[in-house]
PDB file of N, CA, C and O in Angstrom:
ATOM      1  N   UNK A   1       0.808  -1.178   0.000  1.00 87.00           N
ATOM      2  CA  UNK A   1       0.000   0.000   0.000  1.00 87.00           C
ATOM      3  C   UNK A   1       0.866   1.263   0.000  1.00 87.00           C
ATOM      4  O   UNK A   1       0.534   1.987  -0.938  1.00 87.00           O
ATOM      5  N   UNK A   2       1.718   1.700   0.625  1.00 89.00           N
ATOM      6  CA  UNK A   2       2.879   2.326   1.035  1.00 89.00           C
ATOM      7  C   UNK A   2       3.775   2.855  -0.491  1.00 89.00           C
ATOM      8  O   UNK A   2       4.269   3.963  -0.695  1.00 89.00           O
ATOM      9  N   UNK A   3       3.766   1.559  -1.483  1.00 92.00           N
ATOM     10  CA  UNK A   3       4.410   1.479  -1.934  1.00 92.00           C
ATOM     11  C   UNK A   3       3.397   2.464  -3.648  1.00 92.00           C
ATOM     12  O   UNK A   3       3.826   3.338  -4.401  1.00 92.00           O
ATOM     13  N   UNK A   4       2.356   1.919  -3.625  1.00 93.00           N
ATOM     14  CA  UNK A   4       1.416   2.817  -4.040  1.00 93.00           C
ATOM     15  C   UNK A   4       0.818   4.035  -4.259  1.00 93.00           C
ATOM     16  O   UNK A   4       0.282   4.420  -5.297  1.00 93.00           O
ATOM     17  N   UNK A   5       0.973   4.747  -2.984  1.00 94.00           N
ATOM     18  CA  UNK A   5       0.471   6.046  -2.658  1.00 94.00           C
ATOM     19  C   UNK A   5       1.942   6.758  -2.331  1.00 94.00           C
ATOM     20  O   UNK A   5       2.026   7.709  -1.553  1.00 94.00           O
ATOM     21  N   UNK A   6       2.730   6.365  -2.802  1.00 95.00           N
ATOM     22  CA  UNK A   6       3.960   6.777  -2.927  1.00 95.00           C
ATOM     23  C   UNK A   6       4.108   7.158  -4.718  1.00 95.00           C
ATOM     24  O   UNK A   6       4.098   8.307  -5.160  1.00 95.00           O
ATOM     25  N   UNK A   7       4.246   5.858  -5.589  1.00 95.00           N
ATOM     26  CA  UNK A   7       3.926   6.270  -6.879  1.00 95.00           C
ATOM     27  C   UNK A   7       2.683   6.990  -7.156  1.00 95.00           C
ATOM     28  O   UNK A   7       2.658   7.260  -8.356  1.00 95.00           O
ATOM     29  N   UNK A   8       1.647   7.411  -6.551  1.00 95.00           N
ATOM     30  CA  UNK A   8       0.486   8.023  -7.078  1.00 95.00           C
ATOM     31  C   UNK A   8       0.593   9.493  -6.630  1.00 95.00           C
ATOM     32  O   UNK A   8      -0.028  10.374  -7.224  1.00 95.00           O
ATOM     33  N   UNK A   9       1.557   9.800  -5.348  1.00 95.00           N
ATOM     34  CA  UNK A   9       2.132  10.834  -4.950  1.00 95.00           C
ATOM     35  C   UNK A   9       2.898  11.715  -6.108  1.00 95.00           C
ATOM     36  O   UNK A   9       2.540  12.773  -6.623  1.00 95.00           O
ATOM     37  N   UNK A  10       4.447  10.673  -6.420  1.00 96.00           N
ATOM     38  CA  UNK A  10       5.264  11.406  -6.791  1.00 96.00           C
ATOM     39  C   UNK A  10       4.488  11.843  -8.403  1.00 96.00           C
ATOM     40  O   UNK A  10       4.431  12.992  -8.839  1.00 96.00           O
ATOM     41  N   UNK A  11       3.909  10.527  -9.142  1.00 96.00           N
ATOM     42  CA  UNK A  11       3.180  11.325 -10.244  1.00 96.00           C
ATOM     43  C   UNK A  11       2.629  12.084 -10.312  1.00 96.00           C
ATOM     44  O   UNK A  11       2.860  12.836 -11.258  1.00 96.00           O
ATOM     45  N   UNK A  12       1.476  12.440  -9.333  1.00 97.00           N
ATOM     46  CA  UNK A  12       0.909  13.764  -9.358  1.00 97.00           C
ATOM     47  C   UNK A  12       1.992  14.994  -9.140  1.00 97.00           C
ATOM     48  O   UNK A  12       1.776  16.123  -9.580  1.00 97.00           O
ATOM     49  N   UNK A  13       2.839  14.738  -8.618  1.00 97.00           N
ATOM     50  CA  UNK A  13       3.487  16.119  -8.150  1.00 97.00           C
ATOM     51  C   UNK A  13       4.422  16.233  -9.128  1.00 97.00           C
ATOM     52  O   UNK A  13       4.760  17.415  -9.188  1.00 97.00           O
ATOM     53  N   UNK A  14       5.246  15.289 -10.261  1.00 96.00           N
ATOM     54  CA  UNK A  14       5.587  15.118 -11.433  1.00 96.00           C
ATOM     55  C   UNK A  14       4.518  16.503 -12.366  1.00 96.00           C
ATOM     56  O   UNK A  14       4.843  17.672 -12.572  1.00 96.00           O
ATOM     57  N   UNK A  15       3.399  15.882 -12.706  1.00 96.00           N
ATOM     58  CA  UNK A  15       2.485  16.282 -13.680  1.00 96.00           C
ATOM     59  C   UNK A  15       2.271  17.947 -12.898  1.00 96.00           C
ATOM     60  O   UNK A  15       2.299  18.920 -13.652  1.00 96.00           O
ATOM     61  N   UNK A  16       2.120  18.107 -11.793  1.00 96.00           N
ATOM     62  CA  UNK A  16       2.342  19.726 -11.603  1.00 96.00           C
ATOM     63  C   UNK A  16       3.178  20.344 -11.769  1.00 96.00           C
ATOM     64  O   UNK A  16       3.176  21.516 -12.146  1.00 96.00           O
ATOM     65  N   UNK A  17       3.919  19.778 -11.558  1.00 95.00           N
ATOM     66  CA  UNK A  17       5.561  20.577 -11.725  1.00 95.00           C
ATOM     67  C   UNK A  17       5.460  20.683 -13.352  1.00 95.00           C
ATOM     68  O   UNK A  17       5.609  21.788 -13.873  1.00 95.00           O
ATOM     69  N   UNK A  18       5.276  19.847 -13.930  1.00 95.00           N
ATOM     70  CA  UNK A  18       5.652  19.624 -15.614  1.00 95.00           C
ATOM     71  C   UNK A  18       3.930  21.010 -16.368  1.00 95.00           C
ATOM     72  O   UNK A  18       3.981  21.644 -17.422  1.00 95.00           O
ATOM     73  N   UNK A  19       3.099  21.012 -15.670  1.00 94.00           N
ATOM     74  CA  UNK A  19       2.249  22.069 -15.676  1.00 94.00           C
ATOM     75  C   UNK A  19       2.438  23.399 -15.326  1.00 94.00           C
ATOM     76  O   UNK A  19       1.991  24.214 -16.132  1.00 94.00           O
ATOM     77  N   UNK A  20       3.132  23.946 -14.064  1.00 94.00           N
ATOM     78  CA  UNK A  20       3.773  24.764 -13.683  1.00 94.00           C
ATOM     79  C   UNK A  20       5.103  25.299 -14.807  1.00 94.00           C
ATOM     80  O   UNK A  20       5.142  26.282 -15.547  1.00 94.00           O
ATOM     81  N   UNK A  21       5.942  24.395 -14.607  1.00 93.00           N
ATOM     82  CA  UNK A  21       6.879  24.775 -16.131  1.00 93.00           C
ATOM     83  C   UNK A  21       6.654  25.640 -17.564  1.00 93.00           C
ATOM     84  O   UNK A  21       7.244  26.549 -18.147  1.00 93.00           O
ATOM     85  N   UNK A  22       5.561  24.892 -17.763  1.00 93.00           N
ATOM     86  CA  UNK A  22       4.939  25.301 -19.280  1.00 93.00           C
ATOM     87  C   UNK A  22       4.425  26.424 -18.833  1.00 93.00           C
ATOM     88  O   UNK A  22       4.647  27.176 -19.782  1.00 93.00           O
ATOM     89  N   UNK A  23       3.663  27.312 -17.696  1.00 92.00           N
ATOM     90  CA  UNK A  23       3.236  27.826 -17.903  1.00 92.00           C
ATOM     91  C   UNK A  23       4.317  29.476 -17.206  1.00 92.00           C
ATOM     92  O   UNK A  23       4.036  30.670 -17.302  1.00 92.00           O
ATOM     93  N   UNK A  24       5.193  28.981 -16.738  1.00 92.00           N
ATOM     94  CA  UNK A  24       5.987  29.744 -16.268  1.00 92.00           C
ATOM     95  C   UNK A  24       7.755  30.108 -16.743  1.00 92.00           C
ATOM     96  O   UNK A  24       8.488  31.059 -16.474  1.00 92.00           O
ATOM     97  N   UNK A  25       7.959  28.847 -17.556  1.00 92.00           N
ATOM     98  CA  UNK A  25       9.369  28.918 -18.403  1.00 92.00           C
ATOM     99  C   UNK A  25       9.253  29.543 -19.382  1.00 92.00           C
ATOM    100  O   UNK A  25      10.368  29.723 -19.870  1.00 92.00           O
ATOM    101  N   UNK A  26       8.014  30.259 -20.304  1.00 92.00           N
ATOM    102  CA  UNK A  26       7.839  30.661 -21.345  1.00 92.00           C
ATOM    103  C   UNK A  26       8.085  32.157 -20.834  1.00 92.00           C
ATOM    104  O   UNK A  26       9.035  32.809 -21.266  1.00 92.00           O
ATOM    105  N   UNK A  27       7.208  32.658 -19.918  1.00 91.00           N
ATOM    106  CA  UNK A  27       7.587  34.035 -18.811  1.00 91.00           C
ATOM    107  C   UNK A  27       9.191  34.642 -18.928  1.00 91.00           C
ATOM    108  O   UNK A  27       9.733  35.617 -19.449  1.00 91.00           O
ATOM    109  N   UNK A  28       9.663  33.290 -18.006  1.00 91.00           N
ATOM    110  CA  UNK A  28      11.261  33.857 -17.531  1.00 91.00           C
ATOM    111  C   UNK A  28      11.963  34.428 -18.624  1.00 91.00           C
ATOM    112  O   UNK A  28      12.547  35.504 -18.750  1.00 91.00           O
ATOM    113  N   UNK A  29      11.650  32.828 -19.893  1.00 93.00           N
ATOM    114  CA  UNK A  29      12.721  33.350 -21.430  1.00 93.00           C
ATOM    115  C   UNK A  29      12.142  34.345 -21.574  1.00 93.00           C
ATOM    116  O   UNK A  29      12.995  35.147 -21.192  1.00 93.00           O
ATOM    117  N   UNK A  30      10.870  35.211 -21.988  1.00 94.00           N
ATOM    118  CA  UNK A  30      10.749  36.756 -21.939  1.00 94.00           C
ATOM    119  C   UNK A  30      11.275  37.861 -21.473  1.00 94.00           C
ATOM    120  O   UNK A  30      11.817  38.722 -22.166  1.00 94.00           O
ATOM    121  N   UNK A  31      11.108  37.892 -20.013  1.00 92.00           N
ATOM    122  CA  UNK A  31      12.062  38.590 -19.215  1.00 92.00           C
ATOM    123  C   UNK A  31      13.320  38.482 -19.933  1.00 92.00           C
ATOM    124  O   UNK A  31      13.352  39.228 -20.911  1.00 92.00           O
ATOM    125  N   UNK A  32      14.328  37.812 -19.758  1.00 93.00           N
ATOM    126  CA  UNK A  32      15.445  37.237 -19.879  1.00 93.00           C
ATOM    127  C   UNK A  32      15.794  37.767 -21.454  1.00 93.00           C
ATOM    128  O   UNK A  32      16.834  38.407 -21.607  1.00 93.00           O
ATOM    129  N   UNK A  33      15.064  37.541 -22.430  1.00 95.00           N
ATOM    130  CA  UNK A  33      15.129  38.077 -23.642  1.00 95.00           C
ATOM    131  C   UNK A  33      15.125  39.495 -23.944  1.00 95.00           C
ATOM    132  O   UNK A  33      16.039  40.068 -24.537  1.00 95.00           O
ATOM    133  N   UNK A  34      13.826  40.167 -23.419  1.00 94.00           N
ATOM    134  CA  UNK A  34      13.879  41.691 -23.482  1.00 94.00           C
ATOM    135  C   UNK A  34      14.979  42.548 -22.670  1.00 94.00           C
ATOM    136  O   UNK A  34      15.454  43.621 -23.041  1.00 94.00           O
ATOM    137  N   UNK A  35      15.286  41.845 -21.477  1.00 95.00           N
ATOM    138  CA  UNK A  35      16.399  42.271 -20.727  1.00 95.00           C
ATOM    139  C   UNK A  35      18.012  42.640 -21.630  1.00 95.00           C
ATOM    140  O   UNK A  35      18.914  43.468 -21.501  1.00 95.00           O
ATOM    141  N   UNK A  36      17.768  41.730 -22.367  1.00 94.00           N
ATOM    142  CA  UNK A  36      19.248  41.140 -23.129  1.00 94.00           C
ATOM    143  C   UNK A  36      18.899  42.177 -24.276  1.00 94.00           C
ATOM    144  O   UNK A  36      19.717  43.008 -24.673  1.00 94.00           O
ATOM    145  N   UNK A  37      17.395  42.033 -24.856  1.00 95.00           N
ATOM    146  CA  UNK A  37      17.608  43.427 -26.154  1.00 95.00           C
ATOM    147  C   UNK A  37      17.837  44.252 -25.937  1.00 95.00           C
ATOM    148  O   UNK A  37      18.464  44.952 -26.731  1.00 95.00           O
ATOM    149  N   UNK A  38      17.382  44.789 -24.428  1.00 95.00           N
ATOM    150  CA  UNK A  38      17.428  46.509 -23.958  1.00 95.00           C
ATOM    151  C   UNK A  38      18.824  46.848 -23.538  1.00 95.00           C
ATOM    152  O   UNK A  38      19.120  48.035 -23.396  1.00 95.00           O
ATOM    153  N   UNK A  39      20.070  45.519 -23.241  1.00 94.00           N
ATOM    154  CA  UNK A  39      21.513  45.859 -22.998  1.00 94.00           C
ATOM    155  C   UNK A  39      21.629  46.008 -24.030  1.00 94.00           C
ATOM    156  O   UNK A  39      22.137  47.107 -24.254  1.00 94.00           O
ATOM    157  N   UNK A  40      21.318  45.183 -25.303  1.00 94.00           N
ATOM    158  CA  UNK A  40      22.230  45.487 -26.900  1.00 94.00           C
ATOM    159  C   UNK A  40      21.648  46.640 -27.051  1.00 94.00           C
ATOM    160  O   UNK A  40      22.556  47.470 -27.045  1.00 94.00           O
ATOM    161  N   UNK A  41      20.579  47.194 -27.192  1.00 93.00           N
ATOM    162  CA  UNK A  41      20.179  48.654 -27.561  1.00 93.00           C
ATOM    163  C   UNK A  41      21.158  49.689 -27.018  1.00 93.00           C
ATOM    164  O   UNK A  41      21.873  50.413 -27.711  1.00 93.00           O
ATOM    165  N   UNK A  42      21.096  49.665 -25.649  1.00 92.00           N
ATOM    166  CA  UNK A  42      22.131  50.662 -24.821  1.00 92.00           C
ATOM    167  C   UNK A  42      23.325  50.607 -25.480  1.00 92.00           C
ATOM    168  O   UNK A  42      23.710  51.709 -25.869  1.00 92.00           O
ATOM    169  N   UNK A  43      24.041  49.677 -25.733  1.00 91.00           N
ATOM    170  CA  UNK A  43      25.206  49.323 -25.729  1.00 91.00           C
ATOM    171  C   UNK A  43      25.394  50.008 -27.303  1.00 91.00           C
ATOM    172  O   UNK A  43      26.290  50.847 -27.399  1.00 91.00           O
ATOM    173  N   UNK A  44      24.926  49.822 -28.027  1.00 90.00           N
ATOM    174  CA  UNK A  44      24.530  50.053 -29.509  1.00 90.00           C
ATOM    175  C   UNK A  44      24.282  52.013 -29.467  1.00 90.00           C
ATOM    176  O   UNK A  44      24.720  52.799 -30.307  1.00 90.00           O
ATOM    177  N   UNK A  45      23.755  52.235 -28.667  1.00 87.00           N
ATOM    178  CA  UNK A  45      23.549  53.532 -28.695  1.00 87.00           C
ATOM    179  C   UNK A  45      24.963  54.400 -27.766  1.00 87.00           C
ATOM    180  O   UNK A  45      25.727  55.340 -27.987  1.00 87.00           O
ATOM    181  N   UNK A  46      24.821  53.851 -27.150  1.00 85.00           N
ATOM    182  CA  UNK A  46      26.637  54.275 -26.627  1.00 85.00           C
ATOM    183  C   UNK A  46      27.830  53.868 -27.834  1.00 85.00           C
ATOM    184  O   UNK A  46      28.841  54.560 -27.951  1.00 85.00           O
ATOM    185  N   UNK A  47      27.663  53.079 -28.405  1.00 84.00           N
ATOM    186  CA  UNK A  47      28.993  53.233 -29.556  1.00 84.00           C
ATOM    187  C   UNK A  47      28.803  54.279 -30.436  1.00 84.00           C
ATOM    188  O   UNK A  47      29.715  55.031 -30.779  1.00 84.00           O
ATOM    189  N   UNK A  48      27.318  54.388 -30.936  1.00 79.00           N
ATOM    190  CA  UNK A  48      27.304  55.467 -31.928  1.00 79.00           C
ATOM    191  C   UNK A  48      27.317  57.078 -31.580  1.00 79.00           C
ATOM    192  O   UNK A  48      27.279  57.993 -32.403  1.00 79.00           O
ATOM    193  N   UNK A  49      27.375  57.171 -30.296  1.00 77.00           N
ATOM    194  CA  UNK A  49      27.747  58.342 -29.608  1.00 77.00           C
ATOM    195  C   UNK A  49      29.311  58.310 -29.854  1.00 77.00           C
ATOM    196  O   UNK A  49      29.948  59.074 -30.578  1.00 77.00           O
ATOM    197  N   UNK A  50      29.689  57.479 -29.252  1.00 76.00           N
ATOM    198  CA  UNK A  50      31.536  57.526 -29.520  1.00 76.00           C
ATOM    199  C   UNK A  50      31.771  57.526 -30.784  1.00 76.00           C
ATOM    200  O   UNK A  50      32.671  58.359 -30.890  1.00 76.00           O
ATOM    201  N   UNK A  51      31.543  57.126 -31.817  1.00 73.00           N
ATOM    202  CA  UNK A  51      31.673  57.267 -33.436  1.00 73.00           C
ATOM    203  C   UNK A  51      31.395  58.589 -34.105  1.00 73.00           C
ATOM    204  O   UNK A  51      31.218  58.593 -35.323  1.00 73.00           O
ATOM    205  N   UNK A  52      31.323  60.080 -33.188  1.00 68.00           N
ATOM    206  CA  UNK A  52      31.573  60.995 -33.635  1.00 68.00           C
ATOM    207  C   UNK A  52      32.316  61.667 -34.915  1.00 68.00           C
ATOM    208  O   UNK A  52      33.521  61.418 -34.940  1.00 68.00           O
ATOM    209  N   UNK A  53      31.848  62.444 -35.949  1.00 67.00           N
ATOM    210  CA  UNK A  53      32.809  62.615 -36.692  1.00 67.00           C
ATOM    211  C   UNK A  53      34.284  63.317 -35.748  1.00 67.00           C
ATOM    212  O   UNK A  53      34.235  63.447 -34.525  1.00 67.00           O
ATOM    213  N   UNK A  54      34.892  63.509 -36.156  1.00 61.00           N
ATOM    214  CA  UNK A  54      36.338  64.252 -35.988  1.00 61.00           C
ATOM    215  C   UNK A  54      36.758  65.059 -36.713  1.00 61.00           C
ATOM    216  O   UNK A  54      36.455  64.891 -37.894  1.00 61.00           O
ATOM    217  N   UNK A  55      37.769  66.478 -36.316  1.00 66.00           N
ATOM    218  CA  UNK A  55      37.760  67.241 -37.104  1.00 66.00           C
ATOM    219  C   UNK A  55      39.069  66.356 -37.789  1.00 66.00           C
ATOM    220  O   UNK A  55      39.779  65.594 -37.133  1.00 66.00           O
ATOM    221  N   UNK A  56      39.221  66.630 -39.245  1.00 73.00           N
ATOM    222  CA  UNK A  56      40.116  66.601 -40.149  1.00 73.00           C
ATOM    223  C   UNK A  56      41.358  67.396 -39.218  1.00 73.00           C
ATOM    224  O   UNK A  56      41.251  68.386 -38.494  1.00 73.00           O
ATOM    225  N   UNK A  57      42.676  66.480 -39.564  1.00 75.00           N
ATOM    226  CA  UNK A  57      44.011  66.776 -38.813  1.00 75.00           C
ATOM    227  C   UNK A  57      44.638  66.465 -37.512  1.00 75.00           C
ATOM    228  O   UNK A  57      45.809  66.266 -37.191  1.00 75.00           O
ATOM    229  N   UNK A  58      43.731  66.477 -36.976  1.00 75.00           N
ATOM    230  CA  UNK A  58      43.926  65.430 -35.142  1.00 75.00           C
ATOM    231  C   UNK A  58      44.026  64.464 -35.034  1.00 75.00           C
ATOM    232  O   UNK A  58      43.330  63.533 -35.441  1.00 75.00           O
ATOM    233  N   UNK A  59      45.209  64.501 -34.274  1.00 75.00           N
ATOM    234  CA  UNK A  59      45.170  62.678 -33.826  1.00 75.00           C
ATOM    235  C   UNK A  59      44.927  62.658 -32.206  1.00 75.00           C
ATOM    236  O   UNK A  59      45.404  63.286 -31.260  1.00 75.00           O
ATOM    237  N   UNK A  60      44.075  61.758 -32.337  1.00 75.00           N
ATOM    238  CA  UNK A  60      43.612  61.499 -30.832  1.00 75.00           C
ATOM    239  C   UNK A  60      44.242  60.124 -30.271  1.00 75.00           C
ATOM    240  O   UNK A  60      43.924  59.029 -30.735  1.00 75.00           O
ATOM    241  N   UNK A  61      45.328  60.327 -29.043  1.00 77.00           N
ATOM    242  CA  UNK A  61      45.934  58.802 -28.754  1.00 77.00           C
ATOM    243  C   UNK A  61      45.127  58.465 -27.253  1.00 77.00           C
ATOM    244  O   UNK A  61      45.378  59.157 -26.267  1.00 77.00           O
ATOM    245  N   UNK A  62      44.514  57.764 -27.215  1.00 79.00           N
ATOM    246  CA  UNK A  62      43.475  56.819 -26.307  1.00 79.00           C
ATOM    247  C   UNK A  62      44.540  56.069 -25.215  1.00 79.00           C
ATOM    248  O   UNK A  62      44.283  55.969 -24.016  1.00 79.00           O
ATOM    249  N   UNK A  63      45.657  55.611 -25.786  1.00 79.00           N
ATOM    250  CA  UNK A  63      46.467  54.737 -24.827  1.00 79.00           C
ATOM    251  C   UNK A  63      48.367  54.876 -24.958  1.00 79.00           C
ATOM    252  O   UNK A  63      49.239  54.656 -25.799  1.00 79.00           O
ATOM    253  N   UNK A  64      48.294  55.216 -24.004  1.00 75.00           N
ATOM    254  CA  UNK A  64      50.016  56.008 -23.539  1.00 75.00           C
ATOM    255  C   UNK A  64      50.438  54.677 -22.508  1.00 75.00           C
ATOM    256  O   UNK A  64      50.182  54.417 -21.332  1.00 75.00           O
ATOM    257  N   UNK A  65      51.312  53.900 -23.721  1.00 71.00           N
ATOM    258  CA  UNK A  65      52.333  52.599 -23.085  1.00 71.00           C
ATOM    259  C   UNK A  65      53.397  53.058 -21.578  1.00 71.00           C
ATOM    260  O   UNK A  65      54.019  54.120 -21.554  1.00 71.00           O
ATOM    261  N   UNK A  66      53.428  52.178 -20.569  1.00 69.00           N
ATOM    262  CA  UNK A  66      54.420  53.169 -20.136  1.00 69.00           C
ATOM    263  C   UNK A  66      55.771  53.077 -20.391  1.00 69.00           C
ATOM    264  O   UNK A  66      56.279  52.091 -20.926  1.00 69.00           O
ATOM    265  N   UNK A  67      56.513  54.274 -19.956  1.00 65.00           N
ATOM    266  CA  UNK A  67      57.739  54.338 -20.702  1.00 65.00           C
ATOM    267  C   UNK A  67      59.001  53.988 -19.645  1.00 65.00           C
ATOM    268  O   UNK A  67      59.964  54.749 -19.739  1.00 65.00           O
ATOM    269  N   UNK A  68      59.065  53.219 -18.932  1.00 65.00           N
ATOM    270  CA  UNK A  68      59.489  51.995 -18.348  1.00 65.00           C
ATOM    271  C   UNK A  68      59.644  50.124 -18.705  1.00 65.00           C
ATOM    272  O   UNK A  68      58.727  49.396 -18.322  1.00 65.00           O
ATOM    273  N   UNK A  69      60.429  49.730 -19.182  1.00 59.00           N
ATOM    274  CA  UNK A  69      60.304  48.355 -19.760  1.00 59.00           C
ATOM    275  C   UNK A  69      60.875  47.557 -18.422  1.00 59.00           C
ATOM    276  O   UNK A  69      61.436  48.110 -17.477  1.00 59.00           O
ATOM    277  N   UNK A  70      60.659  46.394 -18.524  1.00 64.00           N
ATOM    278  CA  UNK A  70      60.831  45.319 -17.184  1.00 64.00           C
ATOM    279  C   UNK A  70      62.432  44.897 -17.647  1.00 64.00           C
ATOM    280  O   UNK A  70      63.352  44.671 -16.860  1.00 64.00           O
ATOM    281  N   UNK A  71      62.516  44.846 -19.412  1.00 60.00           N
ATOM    282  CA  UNK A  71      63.859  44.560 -19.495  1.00 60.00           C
ATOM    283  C   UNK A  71      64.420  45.346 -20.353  1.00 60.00           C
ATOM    284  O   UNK A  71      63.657  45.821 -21.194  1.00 60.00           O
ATOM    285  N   UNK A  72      65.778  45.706 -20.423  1.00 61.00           N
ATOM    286  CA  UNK A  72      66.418  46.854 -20.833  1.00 61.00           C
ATOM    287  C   UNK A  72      66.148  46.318 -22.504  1.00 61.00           C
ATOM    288  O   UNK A  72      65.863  45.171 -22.846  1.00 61.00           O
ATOM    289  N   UNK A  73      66.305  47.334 -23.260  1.00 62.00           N
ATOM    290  CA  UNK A  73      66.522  47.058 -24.797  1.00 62.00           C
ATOM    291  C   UNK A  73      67.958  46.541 -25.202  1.00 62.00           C
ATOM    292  O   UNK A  73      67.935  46.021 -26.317  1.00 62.00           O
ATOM    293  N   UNK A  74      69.042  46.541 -24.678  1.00 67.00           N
ATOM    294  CA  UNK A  74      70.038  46.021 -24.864  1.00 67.00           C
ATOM    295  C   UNK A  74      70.047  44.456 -24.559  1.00 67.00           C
ATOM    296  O   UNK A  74      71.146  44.006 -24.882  1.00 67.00           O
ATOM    297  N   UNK A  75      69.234  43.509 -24.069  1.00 68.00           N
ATOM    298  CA  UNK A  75      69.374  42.323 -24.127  1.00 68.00           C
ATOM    299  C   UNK A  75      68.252  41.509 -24.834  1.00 68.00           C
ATOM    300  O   UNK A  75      68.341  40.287 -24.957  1.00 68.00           O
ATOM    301  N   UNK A  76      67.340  42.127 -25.231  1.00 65.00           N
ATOM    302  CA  UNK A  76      66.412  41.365 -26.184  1.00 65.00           C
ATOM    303  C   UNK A  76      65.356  40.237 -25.396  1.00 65.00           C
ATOM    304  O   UNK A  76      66.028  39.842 -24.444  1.00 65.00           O
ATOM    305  N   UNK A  77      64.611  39.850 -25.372  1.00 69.00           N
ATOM    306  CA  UNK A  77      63.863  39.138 -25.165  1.00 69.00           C
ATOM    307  C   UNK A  77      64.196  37.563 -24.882  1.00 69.00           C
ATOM    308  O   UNK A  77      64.737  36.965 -25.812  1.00 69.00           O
ATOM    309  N   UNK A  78      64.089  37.277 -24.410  1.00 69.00           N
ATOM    310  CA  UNK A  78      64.457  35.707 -23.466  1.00 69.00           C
ATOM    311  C   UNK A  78      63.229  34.865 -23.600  1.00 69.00           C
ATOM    312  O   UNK A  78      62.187  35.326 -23.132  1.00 69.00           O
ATOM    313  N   UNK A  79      63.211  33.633 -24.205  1.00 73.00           N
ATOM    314  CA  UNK A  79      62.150  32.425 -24.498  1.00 73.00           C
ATOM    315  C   UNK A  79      62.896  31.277 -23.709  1.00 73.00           C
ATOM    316  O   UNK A  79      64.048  30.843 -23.720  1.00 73.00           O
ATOM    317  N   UNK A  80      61.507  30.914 -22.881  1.00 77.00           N
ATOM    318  CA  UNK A  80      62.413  29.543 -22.201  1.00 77.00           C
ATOM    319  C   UNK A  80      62.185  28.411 -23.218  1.00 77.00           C
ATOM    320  O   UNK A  80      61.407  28.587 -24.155  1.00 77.00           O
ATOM    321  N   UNK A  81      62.777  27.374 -23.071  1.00 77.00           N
ATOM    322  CA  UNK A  81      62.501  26.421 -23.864  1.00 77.00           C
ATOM    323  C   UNK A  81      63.436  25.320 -23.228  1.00 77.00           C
ATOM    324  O   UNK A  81      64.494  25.402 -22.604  1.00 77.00           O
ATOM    325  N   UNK A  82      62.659  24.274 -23.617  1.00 80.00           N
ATOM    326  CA  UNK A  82      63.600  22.407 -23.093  1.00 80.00           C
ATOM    327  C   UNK A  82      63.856  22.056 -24.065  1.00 80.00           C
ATOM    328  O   UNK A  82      63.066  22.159 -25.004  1.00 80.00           O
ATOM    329  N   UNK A  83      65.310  21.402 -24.211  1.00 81.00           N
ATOM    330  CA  UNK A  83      65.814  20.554 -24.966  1.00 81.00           C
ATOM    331  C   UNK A  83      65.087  19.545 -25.463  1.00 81.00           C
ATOM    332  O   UNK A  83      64.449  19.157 -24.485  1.00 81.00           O
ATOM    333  N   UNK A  84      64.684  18.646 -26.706  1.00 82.00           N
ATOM    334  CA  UNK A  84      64.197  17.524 -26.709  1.00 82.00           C
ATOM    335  C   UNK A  84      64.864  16.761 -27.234  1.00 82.00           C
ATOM    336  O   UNK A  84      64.783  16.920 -28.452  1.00 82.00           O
ATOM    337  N   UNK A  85      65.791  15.641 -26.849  1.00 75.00           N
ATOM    338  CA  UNK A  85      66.430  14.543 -27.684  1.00 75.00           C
ATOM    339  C   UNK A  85      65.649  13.113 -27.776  1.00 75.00           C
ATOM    340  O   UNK A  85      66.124  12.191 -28.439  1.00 75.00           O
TER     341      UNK A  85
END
């Protein structure tokens, strides 16, 4: 008996859950979708703000390397590597 109202349990609560789903997974991907168009929109509208024309003759430099190196220019660059025989 036990063993019965155990399977007649978990199926019913199977078939709600699988009812619940359908009627609530279709929701979330909405949310979740319009959320995601309204970042590409933003995002899309902020580049074409930065895509300004420019006047003719300027150069605009965005990124200044610094002018410190870790190794002097007199010894060149060093690759480790293992022998293979």
């Amino acid at each position: 008996m036990g063993l019965i109202r155990f399977l007649i349990i978990t199926i019913c609560s199977l078939y709600i859950i699988r009812s619940l789903v359908r009627i609530f997974l279709p929701m979330l991907f909405n949310s979740v979708i319009t959320k995601a168009q309204e970042q590409a929109r933003q995002q899309q509208q902020n580049y074409q703000q930065q895509q300004q024309p420019r006047p003719d003759g300027r150069v605009r430099v965005d990124y200044k390397p610094d002018a410190k190196s870790s190794v002097p220019d007199s010894e060149g660059e060093f690759v480790d590597y293992e022998e293979i025989k």
